[in-house]
Amino acid sequence: MENKNDIKKFEEKQVDSELIFDGKVLHVYKDDIALPDGRPSMREYVKHIGAVCVVPVTREGEVICVKQYRYAIGRLMLEIPAGKLDSRDEDPLEAAKRELREETGAISGKMTYLGIFYSSPAILDEKIHMYLAEELEFGETDFDEDEFIEIVKIPLSELVRMIQAGEVPDGKTQAAVMRTEHLLKNIK
Amino acid sequence: MENKNDIKKFEEKQVDSELIFDGKVLHVYKDDIALPDGRPSMREYVKHIGAVCVVPVTREGEVICVKQYRYAIGRLMLEIPAGKLDSRDEDPLEAAKRELREETGAISGKMTYLGIFYSSPAILDEKIHMYLAEELEFGETDFDEDEFIEIVKIPLSELVRMIQAGEVPDGKTQAAVMRTEHLLKNIK
C-alpha cells in the first residue's frame, strides 16, 4: 500500500514542531504542517513509548482479564493484561511476557503475535503489540505498586458475547479478543 | 460491574488538577491523585471531544474503507470512516451519518449501534461510538478541506483476512470490522 507514488498524494510535511509538554508518560507536540497541496495546517498530537497487550487463554478456554480503575475516563474497566514498554527499544515479546506474569502470574508456553494496534492514529502515536498467550502455567503475580487490579476469568465465548453486547468498551480488548476467537475457531 | 462496593476498592481520587495545554483538539492535564490505599500518585491524560466510526457494508458485501495519511504516526492508514463529534452534546448517530456521507457519499437505511470503543483508557478519554451501516444509497462525497482521502472497497471476508494477517493496524477498524463479521455471520 505504501509505495512512493501513492504516499505523495497524501503525505503531510512538517514545517515546524513545538514540544508543548514533556511529561513522564505523555509528550505533547503542536506542529505546523504543509498539506499535500501545499496549503498550511496544524496538527496536535501525543507521543507515547508504546505498549503491549496479551490475550491469555487457559487450557479450559477461559480468558484471564483484569479489572482496574482508569482515572482518565473515571471508570472501572475490564481489560486484557497490558502495559507500557520499558523503553522504545524493548523487545515487545519480552514486555508481553513480563506484563502477563506481573498481572496474572502466568507463564506462557505458546505466544502468538497478532500484530499492531494503533490506539488513535490521528492524535496519538501509541502502538500496542498484541499477543495471544496459550499453554499457561501459573506462579505469583507481581503488580506495579500503583496498580490496583482484580483478576477475572471469563470463558472466551462469554467474553465475545459481552463484547458484542457492548459491555466491554476497552478498544484493544475488543480487537484482540475478537481476533483470538476468529483465529482459534479457524484452527479447530 | 460498577456497583458502589466494587469501585471503592479501585477508585483513584483527584487531589489537584492542572490544565497543561488547552489545544484545538487535545486538552492535556496533569493531576495529583490519591490511590485507593491513600498513597499519592500522578496521572497525565488527554481530554478529547469524542468521535464516531462506521463500518459501511454494501449490498455486495463490501466494506467501504478510506485511505489517509496520519501525521501523528507518519503512515498512510487504511481505516473505516470516522470523525470527531461537532460538540460534546452532538447525537453520535447524527455524527456517524454525517461522517459516512462526507467521506463515502453514502446514506444508510439501516444503522446498527455497536457500542463504545475507548481508544486508550489509561491516558486518553476519547470515546468512539461505533456503528454498522447497511442498505447504502450513494450521492456525493464532501471531504473536510484538510482531508486527503481515497476510498477503497474491500469484501468483508478479505478485510477480515487482512486484519488477521496484521495488515490493518488501526485499532478501531480491527474491533469494528471483526465485530461486524461476527454479527452478520450469526444473523445468516
PDB file of N, CA and C in Angstrom, chain B residues 27-79:
ATOM      1  N   HIS B  27      -6.687  18.413  24.988  1.00  0.00           N
ATOM      2  CA  HIS B  27      -6.685  19.164  26.230  1.00  0.00           C
ATOM      3  C   HIS B  27      -5.946  18.292  27.239  1.00  0.00           C
ATOM      4  N   VAL B  28      -4.739  18.731  27.587  1.00  0.00           N
ATOM      5  CA  VAL B  28      -3.815  17.884  28.341  1.00  0.00           C
ATOM      6  C   VAL B  28      -3.814  18.286  29.821  1.00  0.00           C
ATOM      7  N   TYR B  29      -3.944  17.294  30.686  1.00  0.00           N
ATOM      8  CA  TYR B  29      -3.996  17.529  32.124  1.00  0.00           C
ATOM      9  C   TYR B  29      -2.930  16.720  32.852  1.00  0.00           C
ATOM     10  N   LYS B  30      -2.519  17.262  34.003  1.00  0.00           N
ATOM     11  CA  LYS B  30      -1.640  16.537  34.913  1.00  0.00           C
ATOM     12  C   LYS B  30      -2.256  16.678  36.309  1.00  0.00           C
ATOM     13  N   ASP B  31      -2.691  15.565  36.862  1.00  0.00           N
ATOM     14  CA  ASP B  31      -3.391  15.600  38.146  1.00  0.00           C
ATOM     15  C   ASP B  31      -2.587  14.907  39.238  1.00  0.00           C
ATOM     16  N   ASP B  32      -2.630  15.471  40.433  1.00  0.00           N
ATOM     17  CA  ASP B  32      -2.198  14.741  41.621  1.00  0.00           C
ATOM     18  C   ASP B  32      -3.401  13.932  42.091  1.00  0.00           C
ATOM     19  N   ILE B  33      -3.159  12.666  42.425  1.00  0.00           N
ATOM     20  CA  ILE B  33      -4.269  11.805  42.832  1.00  0.00           C
ATOM     21  C   ILE B  33      -3.922  11.054  44.117  1.00  0.00           C
ATOM     22  N   ALA B  34      -4.961  10.468  44.715  1.00  0.00           N
ATOM     23  CA  ALA B  34      -4.772   9.541  45.838  1.00  0.00           C
ATOM     24  C   ALA B  34      -5.152   8.147  45.354  1.00  0.00           C
ATOM     25  N   LEU B  35      -4.230   7.204  45.521  1.00  0.00           N
ATOM     26  CA  LEU B  35      -4.522   5.808  45.173  1.00  0.00           C
ATOM     27  C   LEU B  35      -5.544   5.249  46.160  1.00  0.00           C
ATOM     28  N   PRO B  36      -6.139   4.086  45.851  1.00  0.00           N
ATOM     29  CA  PRO B  36      -7.165   3.521  46.738  1.00  0.00           C
ATOM     30  C   PRO B  36      -6.681   3.346  48.186  1.00  0.00           C
ATOM     31  N   ASP B  37      -5.375   3.123  48.394  1.00  0.00           N
ATOM     32  CA  ASP B  37      -4.855   2.979  49.758  1.00  0.00           C
ATOM     33  C   ASP B  37      -4.412   4.316  50.353  1.00  0.00           C
ATOM     34  N   GLY B  38      -4.668   5.410  49.653  1.00  0.00           N
ATOM     35  CA  GLY B  38      -4.379   6.736  50.180  1.00  0.00           C
ATOM     36  C   GLY B  38      -3.040   7.309  49.750  1.00  0.00           C
ATOM     37  N   ARG B  39      -2.155   6.461  49.227  1.00  0.00           N
ATOM     38  CA  ARG B  39      -0.841   6.968  48.820  1.00  0.00           C
ATOM     39  C   ARG B  39      -0.984   7.928  47.637  1.00  0.00           C
ATOM     40  N   PRO B  40      -0.097   8.942  47.547  1.00  0.00           N
ATOM     41  CA  PRO B  40      -0.180   9.891  46.442  1.00  0.00           C
ATOM     42  C   PRO B  40       0.423   9.331  45.163  1.00  0.00           C
ATOM     43  N   SER B  41      -0.128   9.751  44.039  1.00  0.00           N
ATOM     44  CA  SER B  41       0.452   9.421  42.747  1.00  0.00           C
ATOM     45  C   SER B  41       0.081  10.535  41.768  1.00  0.00           C
ATOM     46  N   MET B  42       0.343  10.325  40.500  1.00  0.00           N
ATOM     47  CA  MET B  42       0.161  11.370  39.497  1.00  0.00           C
ATOM     48  C   MET B  42      -0.387  10.725  38.230  1.00  0.00           C
ATOM     49  N   ARG B  43      -1.263  11.432  37.536  1.00  0.00           N
ATOM     50  CA  ARG B  43      -1.769  10.931  36.248  1.00  0.00           C
ATOM     51  C   ARG B  43      -1.689  12.031  35.204  1.00  0.00           C
ATOM     52  N   GLU B  44      -1.124  11.701  34.064  1.00  0.00           N
ATOM     53  CA  GLU B  44      -1.138  12.582  32.889  1.00  0.00           C
ATOM     54  C   GLU B  44      -2.166  12.015  31.920  1.00  0.00           C
ATOM     55  N   TYR B  45      -3.024  12.879  31.380  1.00  0.00           N
ATOM     56  CA  TYR B  45      -4.046  12.370  30.460  1.00  0.00           C
ATOM     57  C   TYR B  45      -4.532  13.467  29.522  1.00  0.00           C
ATOM     58  N   VAL B  46      -5.230  13.031  28.497  1.00  0.00           N
ATOM     59  CA  VAL B  46      -5.704  13.932  27.449  1.00  0.00           C
ATOM     60  C   VAL B  46      -7.224  13.841  27.352  1.00  0.00           C
ATOM     61  N   LYS B  47      -7.873  15.001  27.317  1.00  0.00           N
ATOM     62  CA  LYS B  47      -9.316  15.029  27.045  1.00  0.00           C
ATOM     63  C   LYS B  47      -9.550  15.353  25.572  1.00  0.00           C
ATOM     64  N   HIS B  48     -10.571  14.714  25.020  1.00  0.00           N
ATOM     65  CA  HIS B  48     -10.885  14.801  23.599  1.00  0.00           C
ATOM     66  C   HIS B  48     -12.401  14.844  23.478  1.00  0.00           C
ATOM     67  N   ILE B  49     -12.910  15.471  22.452  1.00  0.00           N
ATOM     68  CA  ILE B  49     -14.352  15.711  22.348  1.00  0.00           C
ATOM     69  C   ILE B  49     -15.166  14.438  22.108  1.00  0.00           C
ATOM     70  N   GLY B  50     -14.499  13.383  21.619  1.00  0.00           N
ATOM     71  CA  GLY B  50     -15.215  12.147  21.306  1.00  0.00           C
ATOM     72  C   GLY B  50     -15.402  12.009  19.811  1.00  0.00           C
ATOM     73  N   ALA B  51     -15.718  10.810  19.374  1.00  0.00           N
ATOM     74  CA  ALA B  51     -15.738  10.545  17.932  1.00  0.00           C
ATOM     75  C   ALA B  51     -16.740   9.441  17.600  1.00  0.00           C
ATOM     76  N   VAL B  52     -16.884   9.213  16.305  1.00  0.00           N
ATOM     77  CA  VAL B  52     -17.710   8.109  15.799  1.00  0.00           C
ATOM     78  C   VAL B  52     -16.924   7.374  14.722  1.00  0.00           C
ATOM     79  N   CYS B  53     -17.258   6.102  14.525  1.00  0.00           N
ATOM     80  CA  CYS B  53     -16.746   5.391  13.353  1.00  0.00           C
ATOM     81  C   CYS B  53     -17.854   4.498  12.816  1.00  0.00           C
ATOM     82  N   VAL B  54     -17.761   4.170  11.545  1.00  0.00           N
ATOM     83  CA  VAL B  54     -18.838   3.463  10.850  1.00  0.00           C
ATOM     84  C   VAL B  54     -18.249   2.358   9.975  1.00  0.00           C
ATOM     85  N   VAL B  55     -18.824   1.162  10.047  1.00  0.00           N
ATOM     86  CA  VAL B  55     -18.484   0.091   9.102  1.00  0.00           C
ATOM     87  C   VAL B  55     -19.575   0.079   8.028  1.00  0.00           C
ATOM     88  N   PRO B  56     -19.315   0.674   6.866  1.00  0.00           N
ATOM     89  CA  PRO B  56     -20.337   0.702   5.808  1.00  0.00           C
ATOM     90  C   PRO B  56     -20.218  -0.567   4.964  1.00  0.00           C
ATOM     91  N   VAL B  57     -21.279  -1.367   4.960  1.00  0.00           N
ATOM     92  CA  VAL B  57     -21.265  -2.627   4.199  1.00  0.00           C
ATOM     93  C   VAL B  57     -22.275  -2.519   3.059  1.00  0.00           C
ATOM     94  N   THR B  58     -21.781  -2.649   1.820  1.00  0.00           N
ATOM     95  CA  THR B  58     -22.656  -2.522   0.647  1.00  0.00           C
ATOM     96  C   THR B  58     -23.514  -3.783   0.478  1.00  0.00           C
ATOM     97  N   ARG B  59     -24.496  -3.690  -0.427  1.00  0.00           N
ATOM     98  CA  ARG B  59     -25.358  -4.845  -0.713  1.00  0.00           C
ATOM     99  C   ARG B  59     -24.564  -6.002  -1.294  1.00  0.00           C
ATOM    100  N   GLU B  60     -23.374  -5.677  -1.854  1.00  0.00           N
ATOM    101  CA  GLU B  60     -22.496  -6.716  -2.411  1.00  0.00           C
ATOM    102  C   GLU B  60     -21.557  -7.294  -1.345  1.00  0.00           C
ATOM    103  N   GLY B  61     -21.692  -6.835  -0.090  1.00  0.00           N
ATOM    104  CA  GLY B  61     -20.853  -7.387   0.983  1.00  0.00           C
ATOM    105  C   GLY B  61     -19.462  -6.780   1.059  1.00  0.00           C
ATOM    106  N   GLU B  62     -19.293  -5.593   0.439  1.00  0.00           N
ATOM    107  CA  GLU B  62     -18.003  -4.906   0.521  1.00  0.00           C
ATOM    108  C   GLU B  62     -18.035  -3.858   1.638  1.00  0.00           C
ATOM    109  N   VAL B  63     -16.875  -3.686   2.290  1.00  0.00           N
ATOM    110  CA  VAL B  63     -16.730  -2.620   3.284  1.00  0.00           C
ATOM    111  C   VAL B  63     -16.075  -1.425   2.608  1.00  0.00           C
ATOM    112  N   ILE B  64     -16.683  -0.244   2.780  1.00  0.00           N
ATOM    113  CA  ILE B  64     -16.108   0.974   2.205  1.00  0.00           C
ATOM    114  C   ILE B  64     -15.116   1.547   3.211  1.00  0.00           C
ATOM    115  N   CYS B  65     -13.833   1.485   2.836  1.00  0.00           N
ATOM    116  CA  CYS B  65     -12.766   1.985   3.696  1.00  0.00           C
ATOM    117  C   CYS B  65     -12.198   3.272   3.128  1.00  0.00           C
ATOM    118  N   VAL B  66     -11.437   3.983   3.953  1.00  0.00           N
ATOM    119  CA  VAL B  66     -10.751   5.179   3.487  1.00  0.00           C
ATOM    120  C   VAL B  66      -9.262   5.029   3.779  1.00  0.00           C
ATOM    121  N   LYS B  67      -8.466   5.539   2.821  1.00  0.00           N
ATOM    122  CA  LYS B  67      -7.021   5.515   2.965  1.00  0.00           C
ATOM    123  C   LYS B  67      -6.596   6.947   3.186  1.00  0.00           C
ATOM    124  N   GLN B  68      -5.864   7.218   4.267  1.00  0.00           N
ATOM    125  CA  GLN B  68      -5.437   8.592   4.536  1.00  0.00           C
ATOM    126  C   GLN B  68      -4.140   8.595   5.315  1.00  0.00           C
ATOM    127  N   TYR B  69      -3.430   9.717   5.197  1.00  0.00           N
ATOM    128  CA  TYR B  69      -2.162   9.883   5.890  1.00  0.00           C
ATOM    129  C   TYR B  69      -2.440  10.315   7.320  1.00  0.00           C
ATOM    130  N   ARG B  70      -1.773   9.653   8.273  1.00  0.00           N
ATOM    131  CA  ARG B  70      -1.907  10.043   9.676  1.00  0.00           C
ATOM    132  C   ARG B  70      -0.585  10.624  10.138  1.00  0.00           C
ATOM    133  N   TYR B  71      -0.566  11.941  10.269  1.00  0.00           N
ATOM    134  CA  TYR B  71       0.668  12.657  10.592  1.00  0.00           C
ATOM    135  C   TYR B  71       1.257  12.208  11.927  1.00  0.00           C
ATOM    136  N   ALA B  72       0.423  11.963  12.922  1.00  0.00           N
ATOM    137  CA  ALA B  72       0.904  11.611  14.273  1.00  0.00           C
ATOM    138  C   ALA B  72       1.761  10.352  14.257  1.00  0.00           C
ATOM    139  N   ILE B  73       1.495   9.442  13.315  1.00  0.00           N
ATOM    140  CA  ILE B  73       2.283   8.217  13.246  1.00  0.00           C
ATOM    141  C   ILE B  73       3.109   8.151  11.958  1.00  0.00           C
ATOM    142  N   GLY B  74       2.952   9.138  11.075  1.00  0.00           N
ATOM    143  CA  GLY B  74       3.757   9.185   9.849  1.00  0.00           C
ATOM    144  C   GLY B  74       3.478   8.043   8.896  1.00  0.00           C
ATOM    145  N   ARG B  75       2.218   7.618   8.824  1.00  0.00           N
ATOM    146  CA  ARG B  75       1.868   6.468   7.978  1.00  0.00           C
ATOM    147  C   ARG B  75       0.579   6.711   7.218  1.00  0.00           C
ATOM    148  N   LEU B  76       0.507   6.094   6.053  1.00  0.00           N
ATOM    149  CA  LEU B  76      -0.750   6.002   5.325  1.00  0.00           C
ATOM    150  C   LEU B  76      -1.544   4.860   5.960  1.00  0.00           C
ATOM    151  N   MET B  77      -2.799   5.112   6.299  1.00  0.00           N
ATOM    152  CA  MET B  77      -3.575   4.099   7.013  1.00  0.00           C
ATOM    153  C   MET B  77      -4.858   3.748   6.272  1.00  0.00           C
ATOM    154  N   LEU B  78      -5.202   2.481   6.316  1.00  0.00           N
ATOM    155  CA  LEU B  78      -6.492   2.000   5.834  1.00  0.00           C
ATOM    156  C   LEU B  78      -7.422   1.924   7.044  1.00  0.00           C
ATOM    157  N   GLU B  79      -8.530   2.663   6.989  1.00  0.00           N
ATOM    158  CA  GLU B  79      -9.427   2.748   8.143  1.00  0.00           C
ATOM    159  C   GLU B  79     -10.881   2.742   7.675  1.00  0.00           C
TER     160      GLU B  79
END
